[in-house]
XYZ file of C-alpha atoms in Angstrom:
683
model
C 0.000 0.000 0.000
C 1.074 3.527 -0.551
C -0.410 6.878 0.307
C 0.207 10.038 -1.702
C -0.238 13.436 -0.121
C 0.769 16.966 -1.061
C 3.796 18.192 0.848
C 4.343 21.373 2.828
C 1.559 23.771 3.763
C -1.091 22.066 1.630
C -0.766 18.697 3.348
C -4.445 18.786 4.281
C -5.247 17.870 0.660
C -4.156 14.249 1.049
C -3.799 11.777 -1.786
C -3.677 8.067 -1.104
C -1.828 5.514 -3.194
C -2.987 1.902 -2.918
C -0.606 -0.802 -4.081
C -0.850 -4.571 -4.039
C 2.181 -6.865 -3.815
C 2.934 -6.363 -7.496
C 6.093 -4.279 -7.368
C 4.982 -1.453 -5.098
C 8.476 -0.959 -3.636
C 9.951 -0.666 -7.112
C 7.303 1.885 -8.105
C 7.995 3.976 -5.017
C 11.739 3.837 -5.512
C 11.290 4.769 -9.158
C 9.343 7.882 -8.092
C 12.069 8.777 -5.580
C 14.897 7.802 -7.916
C 16.894 6.048 -5.186
C 17.066 2.665 -3.428
C 15.776 3.316 0.083
C 13.089 0.730 0.967
C 13.682 -2.604 2.710
C 13.474 -5.637 0.467
C 12.769 -9.291 1.166
C 10.216 -12.065 0.998
C 6.874 -12.130 2.777
C 5.570 -9.069 4.630
C 8.332 -6.447 4.537
C 6.289 -3.259 5.100
C 4.925 -3.757 8.612
C 4.398 -0.092 9.566
C 2.935 2.758 7.499
C 5.770 4.803 5.994
C 4.878 8.444 5.344
C 7.382 9.433 2.675
C 7.362 13.148 1.832
C 9.188 14.167 -1.337
C 10.422 17.765 -1.393
C 11.786 19.251 -4.600
C 14.940 21.278 -3.971
C 16.682 23.617 -6.402
C 20.264 22.331 -6.554
C 21.651 25.879 -6.677
C 19.537 27.332 -3.894
C 18.634 25.071 -0.986
C 16.851 27.709 1.039
C 13.604 25.793 0.516
C 15.054 22.965 2.543
C 15.688 25.131 5.557
C 12.081 26.329 5.463
C 11.027 22.801 6.385
C 12.726 23.242 9.778
C 12.404 26.986 10.365
C 9.473 29.017 8.993
C 11.596 32.182 9.272
C 14.714 30.705 7.653
C 13.973 32.309 4.284
C 14.474 35.718 5.898
C 17.969 35.159 7.212
C 19.003 32.959 4.257
C 20.142 30.218 6.623
C 21.179 26.906 4.976
C 21.528 23.394 6.331
C 24.972 22.616 7.555
C 26.649 19.264 7.111
C 24.795 18.309 3.906
C 27.390 17.206 1.405
C 25.263 15.701 -1.380
C 22.382 17.122 -3.378
C 19.962 14.506 -1.991
C 19.350 13.670 1.649
C 16.692 12.473 4.066
C 15.360 13.155 7.563
C 13.314 11.042 9.999
C 10.884 12.616 12.420
C 11.914 10.296 15.256
C 15.624 11.195 14.876
C 14.890 14.938 15.026
C 17.373 16.964 12.929
C 19.771 14.159 11.993
C 20.613 14.276 8.273
C 21.009 11.079 6.199
C 22.961 11.424 2.958
C 23.566 7.678 2.584
C 20.343 6.034 1.399
C 21.557 2.644 2.624
C 21.505 4.120 6.136
C 17.941 5.284 5.510
C 16.917 1.730 4.611
C 18.627 0.321 7.700
C 16.942 2.951 9.916
C 13.532 2.002 8.479
C 14.189 -1.654 9.287
C 15.446 -0.844 12.814
C 12.512 1.457 13.598
C 10.074 -1.141 12.280
C 11.506 -3.860 14.519
C 11.593 -1.526 17.510
C 7.800 -1.129 17.470
C 6.547 -4.173 15.529
C 9.071 -6.761 16.700
C 11.226 -8.961 14.529
C 8.751 -11.738 13.742
C 6.417 -10.296 11.084
C 4.171 -8.331 13.485
C 2.416 -5.190 12.170
C 1.330 -1.875 13.725
C -0.518 1.241 12.577
C 2.052 3.650 14.107
C 3.699 5.362 11.093
C 7.313 6.192 10.314
C 7.818 9.757 8.995
C 10.550 10.318 6.390
C 11.376 13.346 4.224
C 13.482 13.109 1.075
C 15.006 16.311 -0.348
C 16.099 16.052 -3.965
C 16.179 18.064 -7.185
C 14.931 14.976 -9.058
C 11.509 14.598 -7.374
C 8.193 16.401 -7.527
C 6.391 17.569 -4.414
C 4.459 14.508 -3.252
C 3.815 12.638 -0.041
C 3.677 8.854 -0.285
C 2.312 6.645 2.486
C 3.527 3.081 2.085
C 1.107 0.668 3.791
C 1.468 -3.072 4.514
C 0.401 -5.350 1.689
C -2.691 -7.523 2.087
C -1.834 -10.865 3.702
C -4.060 -13.928 3.425
C -2.264 -16.372 5.746
C -0.737 -15.239 9.096
C 2.954 -15.981 9.673
C 5.257 -15.455 12.630
C 3.699 -13.377 15.393
C 0.833 -12.240 13.220
C -2.660 -12.802 14.668
C -5.203 -15.047 12.983
C -7.202 -12.044 11.770
C -4.172 -10.392 10.138
C -6.020 -10.046 6.828
C -8.864 -8.132 8.517
C -6.453 -5.909 10.460
C -4.443 -4.961 7.390
C -7.573 -4.305 5.360
C -8.984 -2.095 8.102
C -5.691 -0.200 8.192
C -5.804 0.294 4.423
C -9.447 1.383 4.379
C -8.777 3.835 7.208
C -6.251 5.647 5.010
C -7.900 5.447 1.612
C -11.334 6.501 2.891
C -10.110 10.086 3.062
C -12.057 11.926 0.311
C -9.064 14.220 -0.286
C -6.990 11.359 -1.616
C -5.961 9.675 -4.853
C -5.906 5.887 -4.765
C -3.117 4.327 -6.819
C -4.010 0.673 -7.426
C -0.970 -1.364 -8.561
C -1.590 -4.639 -10.386
C 0.758 -6.952 -12.267
C 0.212 -7.238 -16.023
C 0.713 -11.028 -15.964
C -2.323 -11.530 -13.646
C -6.059 -11.297 -14.223
C -7.175 -7.693 -13.683
C -10.634 -8.911 -12.681
C -9.121 -10.547 -9.573
C -7.057 -7.518 -8.524
C -7.356 -7.081 -4.762
C -6.150 -3.475 -5.058
C -8.926 -2.500 -7.491
C -11.480 -4.329 -5.366
C -10.611 -2.431 -2.184
C -10.377 0.856 -4.097
C -13.839 0.364 -5.557
C -15.285 -0.243 -2.064
C -14.334 3.253 -0.893
C -14.431 4.967 -4.291
C -17.351 3.386 -6.173
C -17.432 6.180 -8.777
C -13.712 5.857 -9.479
C -13.192 9.632 -9.296
C -9.942 9.327 -7.347
C -8.539 5.964 -8.445
C -5.543 5.622 -10.756
C -4.356 2.168 -11.852
C -0.702 1.217 -12.377
C 0.154 -1.914 -14.355
C 3.571 -3.409 -13.534
C 5.655 -6.271 -14.945
C 4.891 -5.485 -18.585
C 8.150 -7.231 -19.504
C 7.153 -10.504 -17.787
C 4.042 -11.348 -19.805
C 3.842 -14.696 -21.601
C 5.235 -14.881 -25.092
C 2.672 -13.945 -27.713
C 0.623 -11.794 -25.338
C 0.648 -8.097 -24.513
C -1.117 -5.605 -22.255
C -2.532 -3.404 -25.025
C -6.181 -4.015 -24.086
C -5.443 -3.449 -20.413
C -3.535 -0.194 -21.015
C -6.268 1.053 -23.357
C -8.873 0.503 -20.599
C -10.802 -2.154 -22.521
C -10.592 -4.775 -19.745
C -11.398 -2.656 -16.677
C -11.963 1.055 -17.297
C -10.507 3.451 -14.736
C -11.584 7.097 -14.839
C -8.188 8.564 -13.987
C -6.498 6.164 -16.396
C -4.084 3.232 -16.420
C -0.308 3.687 -16.609
C 2.100 0.861 -17.352
C 5.611 0.723 -15.863
C 8.589 -1.630 -16.029
C 10.366 -2.151 -12.709
C 13.750 -3.610 -11.906
C 13.884 -7.352 -11.442
C 15.402 -8.964 -8.369
C 18.470 -9.783 -10.472
C 18.805 -6.116 -11.407
C 18.619 -5.159 -7.746
C 21.201 -7.777 -6.808
C 23.475 -6.455 -9.567
C 23.096 -2.892 -8.191
C 21.338 -1.575 -11.254
C 20.527 2.065 -10.629
C 17.034 3.496 -10.865
C 18.191 5.934 -13.547
C 19.403 3.073 -15.744
C 16.177 1.170 -15.075
C 14.090 4.172 -16.226
C 16.202 4.423 -19.380
C 15.684 0.731 -20.114
C 11.965 1.107 -19.380
C 11.692 3.866 -21.984
C 13.468 1.683 -24.573
C 11.125 -1.247 -23.828
C 7.999 0.865 -24.210
C 9.213 2.346 -27.491
C 9.839 -1.104 -28.814
C 6.810 -3.005 -27.459
C 4.163 -0.259 -27.187
C 5.316 2.588 -29.455
C 1.877 4.143 -29.751
C 1.442 4.251 -25.977
C 5.037 4.971 -24.917
C 4.389 8.687 -24.309
C 1.503 7.912 -21.931
C 3.255 5.227 -19.869
C 6.412 4.836 -17.829
C 7.665 6.022 -14.451
C 8.297 9.625 -15.497
C 4.804 9.964 -16.921
C 3.399 8.421 -13.724
C 5.194 11.014 -11.588
C 3.973 13.897 -13.776
C 0.426 12.525 -13.758
C 0.355 12.207 -9.986
C 1.678 15.724 -9.580
C -0.899 17.069 -12.046
C -3.766 15.289 -10.302
C -2.614 16.647 -6.988
C -2.402 20.176 -8.299
C -5.869 20.049 -9.825
C -7.347 18.625 -6.692
C -5.654 21.261 -4.553
C -7.132 23.926 -6.816
C -10.585 22.491 -6.183
C -9.943 22.332 -2.457
C -8.515 25.831 -2.074
C -11.777 27.645 -1.144
C -12.703 25.129 1.535
C -9.096 24.933 2.712
C -8.917 28.719 2.963
C -12.085 28.754 5.082
C -10.805 26.032 7.393
C -7.499 27.828 7.864
C -9.277 31.092 8.706
C -11.485 29.335 11.262
C -8.502 27.627 12.870
C -6.563 30.898 12.907
C -9.428 32.637 14.696
C -9.636 29.824 17.239
C -5.918 29.889 17.969
C -5.954 33.693 18.159
C -8.683 33.502 20.776
C -6.777 30.773 22.613
C -3.585 32.838 22.537
C -5.456 35.860 23.869
C -6.779 33.799 26.767
C -3.207 32.810 27.636
C -2.222 36.474 27.732
C 1.079 38.145 27.009
C 4.194 37.567 29.138
C 4.094 39.749 32.263
C 6.268 42.856 32.023
C 4.776 45.235 34.625
C 3.815 43.049 37.585
C 2.116 45.797 39.602
C -0.075 46.888 36.720
C -0.937 43.304 35.753
C -1.916 42.363 39.308
C -4.086 45.446 39.723
C -5.803 44.814 36.377
C -6.585 41.195 37.246
C -7.927 42.133 40.681
C -10.056 44.918 39.240
C -11.393 42.702 36.474
C -12.307 39.905 38.870
C -14.081 42.303 41.235
C -15.980 43.870 38.325
C -17.010 40.480 36.914
C -18.133 39.334 40.365
C -20.355 42.405 40.757
C -21.639 42.121 37.178
C -22.622 38.508 37.802
C -24.696 39.605 40.779
C -26.260 42.462 38.829
C -26.971 40.317 35.771
C -24.709 42.298 33.420
C -21.868 39.779 33.114
C -20.340 39.096 29.699
C -20.757 35.341 30.070
C -24.374 34.473 30.836
C -25.273 30.977 32.029
C -27.963 29.306 29.933
C -28.254 25.987 31.738
C -29.089 27.153 35.276
C -29.773 30.257 37.351
C -26.632 31.994 38.522
C -25.621 35.042 40.527
C -28.247 37.716 41.145
C -30.955 35.695 39.408
C -30.440 32.814 41.811
C -30.450 35.141 44.809
C -33.766 36.567 43.593
C -35.105 33.030 43.251
C -34.021 32.252 46.820
C -35.771 35.338 48.165
C -39.084 35.077 46.364
C -39.443 31.403 45.574
C -37.517 29.304 48.064
C -37.804 31.560 51.134
C -41.244 32.941 50.228
C -42.800 29.534 49.687
C -41.211 28.159 52.829
C -42.769 30.915 54.942
C -46.139 30.455 53.270
C -46.017 26.750 54.108
C -45.670 27.494 57.837
C -49.072 26.861 59.469
C -49.963 29.724 61.843
C -51.399 27.184 64.282
C -48.920 24.408 63.581
C -47.918 22.456 66.679
C -50.678 24.144 68.710
C -53.510 22.000 70.138
C -56.715 22.890 71.957
C -55.180 21.593 75.189
C -52.266 24.027 74.687
C -54.684 26.935 74.279
C -56.837 26.021 77.272
C -53.771 25.397 79.417
C -52.337 28.793 78.457
C -55.652 30.509 79.328
C -55.886 28.804 82.725
C -52.252 29.451 83.579
C -52.730 33.112 82.731
C -55.701 33.481 85.126
C -53.934 32.144 88.186
C -56.136 31.098 91.137
C -59.016 33.338 90.130
C -61.716 32.354 87.655
C -61.543 34.628 84.605
C -64.505 36.629 83.362
C -62.666 37.415 80.110
C -59.977 35.767 77.985
C -56.631 36.902 79.451
C -54.404 38.806 77.003
C -51.280 37.235 78.472
C -52.281 33.844 77.097
C -52.537 35.309 73.601
C -49.052 36.857 73.804
C -47.580 33.647 75.177
C -48.988 31.546 72.357
C -48.379 33.996 69.490
C -44.701 34.404 70.468
C -44.327 30.657 70.348
C -45.660 30.626 66.787
C -43.655 33.652 65.594
C -40.446 32.035 66.868
C -40.931 29.335 64.219
C -40.129 31.915 61.493
C -36.524 32.248 62.644
C -35.211 28.931 61.261
C -36.333 29.450 57.608
C -35.031 33.035 57.804
C -31.556 31.862 58.825
C -31.688 29.186 56.133
C -32.325 31.936 53.588
C -29.112 33.653 54.686
C -27.216 30.377 54.311
C -28.510 29.800 50.773
C -27.527 33.308 49.660
C -24.081 32.835 51.217
C -23.632 29.585 49.270
C -24.596 31.292 46.023
C -22.136 34.126 46.688
C -19.508 31.411 47.098
C -20.527 29.764 43.813
C -20.123 33.068 41.969
C -16.387 32.918 42.730
C -16.028 29.684 40.756
C -18.246 31.004 37.974
C -16.032 34.062 37.511
C -12.888 31.920 37.593
C -14.149 29.484 34.945
C -15.979 31.730 32.504
C -15.304 35.400 33.081
C -11.618 35.821 33.971
C -9.755 33.027 32.244
C -6.527 35.008 32.632
C -6.482 33.828 36.238
C -5.798 30.311 34.985
C -2.336 31.556 34.056
C -1.583 32.314 37.696
C -2.865 29.502 39.943
C -1.431 31.055 43.105
C -3.176 34.365 42.416
C -6.391 32.491 41.698
C -6.170 30.628 45.003
C -5.372 33.842 46.864
C -8.377 35.664 45.375
C -10.654 32.763 46.248
C -9.333 32.794 49.821
C -9.839 36.558 50.229
C -13.405 36.528 48.883
C -14.272 33.422 50.916
C -12.891 35.073 54.045
C -14.917 38.229 53.364
C -18.097 36.191 52.944
C -17.299 34.223 56.071
C -16.923 37.435 58.086
C -20.227 38.818 56.870
C -22.198 35.640 57.590
C -22.465 35.990 61.417
C -23.275 39.698 61.064
C -26.131 38.926 58.696
C -27.366 36.046 60.841
C -27.380 38.325 63.862
C -29.448 40.900 62.021
C -31.975 38.317 60.878
C -32.128 36.928 64.393
C -32.811 40.453 65.659
C -35.614 40.912 63.145
C -37.448 37.970 64.672
C -36.500 39.099 68.177
C -37.969 42.537 67.436
C -41.272 40.960 66.521
C -41.173 38.942 69.743
C -40.215 41.927 71.890
C -43.509 43.784 71.466
C -46.824 42.288 70.421
C -48.533 45.285 68.877
C -52.238 44.597 69.310
C -52.907 48.124 68.048
C -51.514 47.292 64.634
C -54.040 48.575 62.072
C -54.390 45.230 60.320
C -54.736 43.397 63.642
C -57.318 45.880 65.018
C -59.473 45.430 61.921
C -59.305 41.662 62.289
C -60.280 41.870 65.993
C -63.251 44.103 65.242
C -64.517 41.776 62.555
C -64.042 38.770 64.836
C -65.921 40.429 67.736
C -68.822 41.191 65.448
C -68.952 37.545 64.378
C -68.912 36.332 67.992
C -71.658 38.738 68.996
C -73.765 37.601 66.062
C -73.265 33.979 67.065
C -74.352 34.809 70.674
C -77.553 36.443 69.467
C -78.355 33.439 67.314
C -77.942 31.095 70.276
C -80.164 33.279 72.446
C -82.898 33.230 69.843
C -82.763 29.433 69.753
C -83.451 29.069 73.547
C -86.940 27.791 74.604
C -89.327 30.506 75.792
C -89.611 28.840 79.258
C -85.927 29.512 79.996
C -85.238 32.967 81.450
C -82.884 35.059 79.343
C -80.556 35.738 82.201
C -80.316 32.061 83.155
C -79.886 31.038 79.613
C -77.143 33.582 79.192
C -75.373 32.194 82.230
C -75.629 28.627 81.000
C -74.443 29.493 77.544
C -71.581 31.616 78.723
C -70.458 29.036 81.320
C -69.536 31.905 83.528
C -71.445 30.220 86.355
C -69.052 27.907 88.182
C -71.982 25.677 89.150
C -72.746 25.211 85.475
C -69.120 24.232 84.807
C -69.240 21.773 87.697
C -72.504 20.339 86.467
C -71.169 20.013 82.922
C -68.021 18.439 84.204
C -70.057 15.725 85.876
C -72.094 14.976 82.787
C -71.424 12.112 80.424
C -68.886 12.096 77.644
C -70.027 13.501 74.261
C -68.775 12.447 70.834
C -68.086 15.750 69.077
C -64.854 17.733 68.665
C -65.385 19.589 71.930
C -64.318 16.555 73.951
C -61.551 17.049 76.482
C -59.723 14.027 77.921
C -59.267 14.129 81.701
C -58.730 11.552 84.377
C -58.586 11.977 88.080
C -56.816 9.091 89.765
C -56.402 11.167 92.903
C -60.132 11.892 93.407
C -61.449 11.042 96.867
C -62.871 7.603 97.319
C -64.521 6.102 100.316
C -61.977 4.550 102.612
C -58.962 6.348 101.060
C -57.055 9.478 102.041
C -57.094 12.467 99.702
C -53.774 13.910 98.427
C -54.490 17.528 97.516
C -51.128 17.888 95.721
C -52.057 15.412 93.006
C -52.337 17.294 89.681
C -55.453 16.334 87.739
C -54.746 14.581 84.480
C -57.210 15.319 81.633
C -59.982 12.825 81.098
C -62.603 12.727 78.424
C -65.204 15.441 78.824
C -67.123 17.776 76.574
C -65.853 21.358 76.237
C -68.248 23.971 77.425
C -69.558 26.587 75.075
C -67.373 29.220 76.677
C -64.264 27.049 76.399
C -64.959 26.497 72.762
C -65.472 30.204 72.249
C -62.316 31.152 74.151
C -60.213 28.680 72.136
C -61.689 29.948 68.918
C -60.984 33.565 69.875
C -57.363 32.847 70.780
C -56.743 30.798 67.603
C -58.183 33.504 65.395
C -56.130 36.182 67.089
C -52.963 34.086 66.769
C -53.567 33.427 63.076
C -54.321 37.056 62.344
C -51.252 38.376 64.141
C -49.002 35.607 62.797
C -49.886 36.518 59.192
C -48.971 40.136 59.912
C -45.579 39.143 61.339
C -44.902 36.650 58.536
C -45.523 39.380 55.980
C -43.061 41.638 57.804
C -40.402 38.915 57.987
C -40.868 37.966 54.319
C -40.193 41.586 53.413
C -37.449 42.509 55.896
C -35.203 39.423 55.741
C -34.280 39.808 52.018
C -33.587 43.490 52.642
C -31.334 42.670 55.564
C -29.472 40.003 53.561
C -28.949 42.388 50.659
C -27.667 45.175 52.912
C -25.488 43.246 55.327
C -24.185 40.538 52.957
C -24.667 41.055 49.213
C -24.255 44.832 48.874
C -21.535 44.994 51.518
C -19.461 42.386 49.666
C -20.029 44.155 46.339
C -18.971 47.522 47.735
C -15.913 46.317 49.641
C -14.677 43.477 47.396
C -12.119 45.398 45.353
C -10.720 47.324 48.330
C -10.442 44.054 50.264
C -8.601 42.347 47.386
C -6.251 45.276 46.895
C -5.547 45.565 50.605
C -4.803 41.873 51.002
C -2.959 41.111 47.733
C -1.515 44.296 46.256
C 1.759 44.131 48.127
C 5.260 44.335 46.723
C 6.406 41.252 48.576
C 3.693 39.103 47.006
C 4.049 40.114 43.342
C 6.590 37.487 42.295
C 4.771 34.667 44.046
C 1.237 35.572 42.933
C 2.189 36.139 39.297
C 4.022 32.840 38.883
C 2.551 31.103 35.849
C 1.551 27.463 35.842
C 4.212 25.087 34.571
C 2.642 24.366 31.205
C 1.192 27.816 30.477
C 4.324 29.204 28.793
C 4.632 26.055 26.687
C 0.979 26.190 25.651
C 1.326 29.866 24.759
C 4.358 29.150 22.564
C 2.602 26.242 20.871
C -0.448 28.366 20.151
C 1.740 31.178 18.798
C 3.653 28.772 16.531
C 0.437 27.243 15.235
C -1.013 30.682 14.575
C 2.089 31.670 12.608
C 1.922 28.458 10.594
C -1.745 29.055 9.772
C -1.041 32.634 8.771
C 1.783 31.463 6.522
C -0.455 28.795 4.968
C -3.065 31.463 4.307
C -0.441 33.602 2.585
C 0.703 30.672 0.451
C -2.860 29.976 -0.672
C -3.337 33.644 -1.500
C -0.122 33.634 -3.556
C -1.201 30.487 -5.386
C -4.526 32.015 -6.316
C -2.921 35.293 -7.380
C -0.299 33.703 -9.600
C -2.928 31.364 -11.117
C -0.372 28.571 -11.185
C -3.043 26.131 -12.320
């Protein structure tokens, strides 16, 4: 197998050359004009060989130096130590020059055995070789292993599949020319090279056939029909060549003499086709096909180069220039980070997240969605039972029976409920603090990529901002705690909203009392009925307490294990435990009054907390950090003794910057070459 590609800056327009075991080494050496490939029986090519041919003017070898140094043409620097007019270079031996082509062949064999072993193993890792000569055209040949049917040595059982996959991988490139080599003394219809070429190039637009061994055909036969395309037509044509025999190689017959003998054979055997066959015509044809294909690829290639140049320019900009003024650079980075941090909170950052809420938007979500919904889910009467209410009322009256609901019981119970708003309020502060911490990472990753150059500065900035947030957290928590404490400090029963609710509730209770009075039988005196209904009469309470147990919701569970029994002493210190009894009408009314008052006042306080906590968090945490961030960073980091340490680049940053700069220069040079080609209309 062999692969042909264009050398130098247009190497993206690759051309592949597919050869079967029908003299491929001889064809390649004929194109190069020198003996340089290993020879032998069986599988000799066991690694892809990328062979780049570079035409060099024998009187001016400046072109050669351009291959190593893009700027060499400016200072007219030449290679040193090159004695002959032809030489080679391997990629794996760096800048070592080979002027002896026997050494090149030995190096190919040694490098092949180093990776593939010495027992016929194969690998897809290529060997890169450049040949500089005034006798070649600009081509790049990739010599691939020939197709093997039966494994030998260390080759695996599926060697045929592996080699075919390797071949197809190379020749599937649409920017390639497939050169299918077939012997003239075999049946073209059974050519494995043409078969594989047709699989990847069914239209035959990039397949060129080479017919070898024209001098070895049986007596009385010729290859006229094959060369004329009458047996198997090939769109790019068929070219016949005559290679050196093994005897010629053993006798050290030169390639130049072989080409001269080839020309004489063609003139004698195929005079009408001699001008369109032979090694020299093959080389010119390949070069012409490459040039035409490059012309067709130039617009797309120009676009790709421009896109890559823009990408590498952006990458180089992100790496930044080498630091010259440390003080100015440090101040710029600190200022930019502080500005990006504030912009992220305000929603004016250059890099906007599209996958999730970030910065100020997330803080707003915490305030109005997370915190707001959490407060709304708090039940004003949650955790408060009827027993709790009645117990609070009785405890507030002391030893005296109460004529009215004591206000102290209301304050006691409503404070207990308001206290439950403190935990979600503090959790709101914690969530905002976490988001302020996340903004640091967001700015480091997306907004100020220059910080990646200086990992120590990045870590120092993160530490300063984290410390500032940590210092503001207890201050903000204390303020939020005080907001709840303020509500607990004074229960304002004269609050306008609460007074309106009390008035409406009193009207409802009075209306309910009138309705009950109207429902009393006419035989019951109004004053007695009023006493019974109101349960203000202690005898009525005693009587109701001795009645049976009802089944409605006004049942109160009590038990009295210490009640006096005949024959037992009475312990007056025993505390009565609730047993089942029916609540009196007054008890029901008192509980209902207290619950309504608690709910009404709780909603007022919850509304205040829902409004004041976000304001406190913004003032004591968010806005304070925004206003003091830059001064804090400058005060902590902008010190002469820290400049060298903070502005130390990461180990690989300088290398990556140089690589990006070199690639950008190469792309710019390639763009210039394409522009020159189009201007000179070399096609």
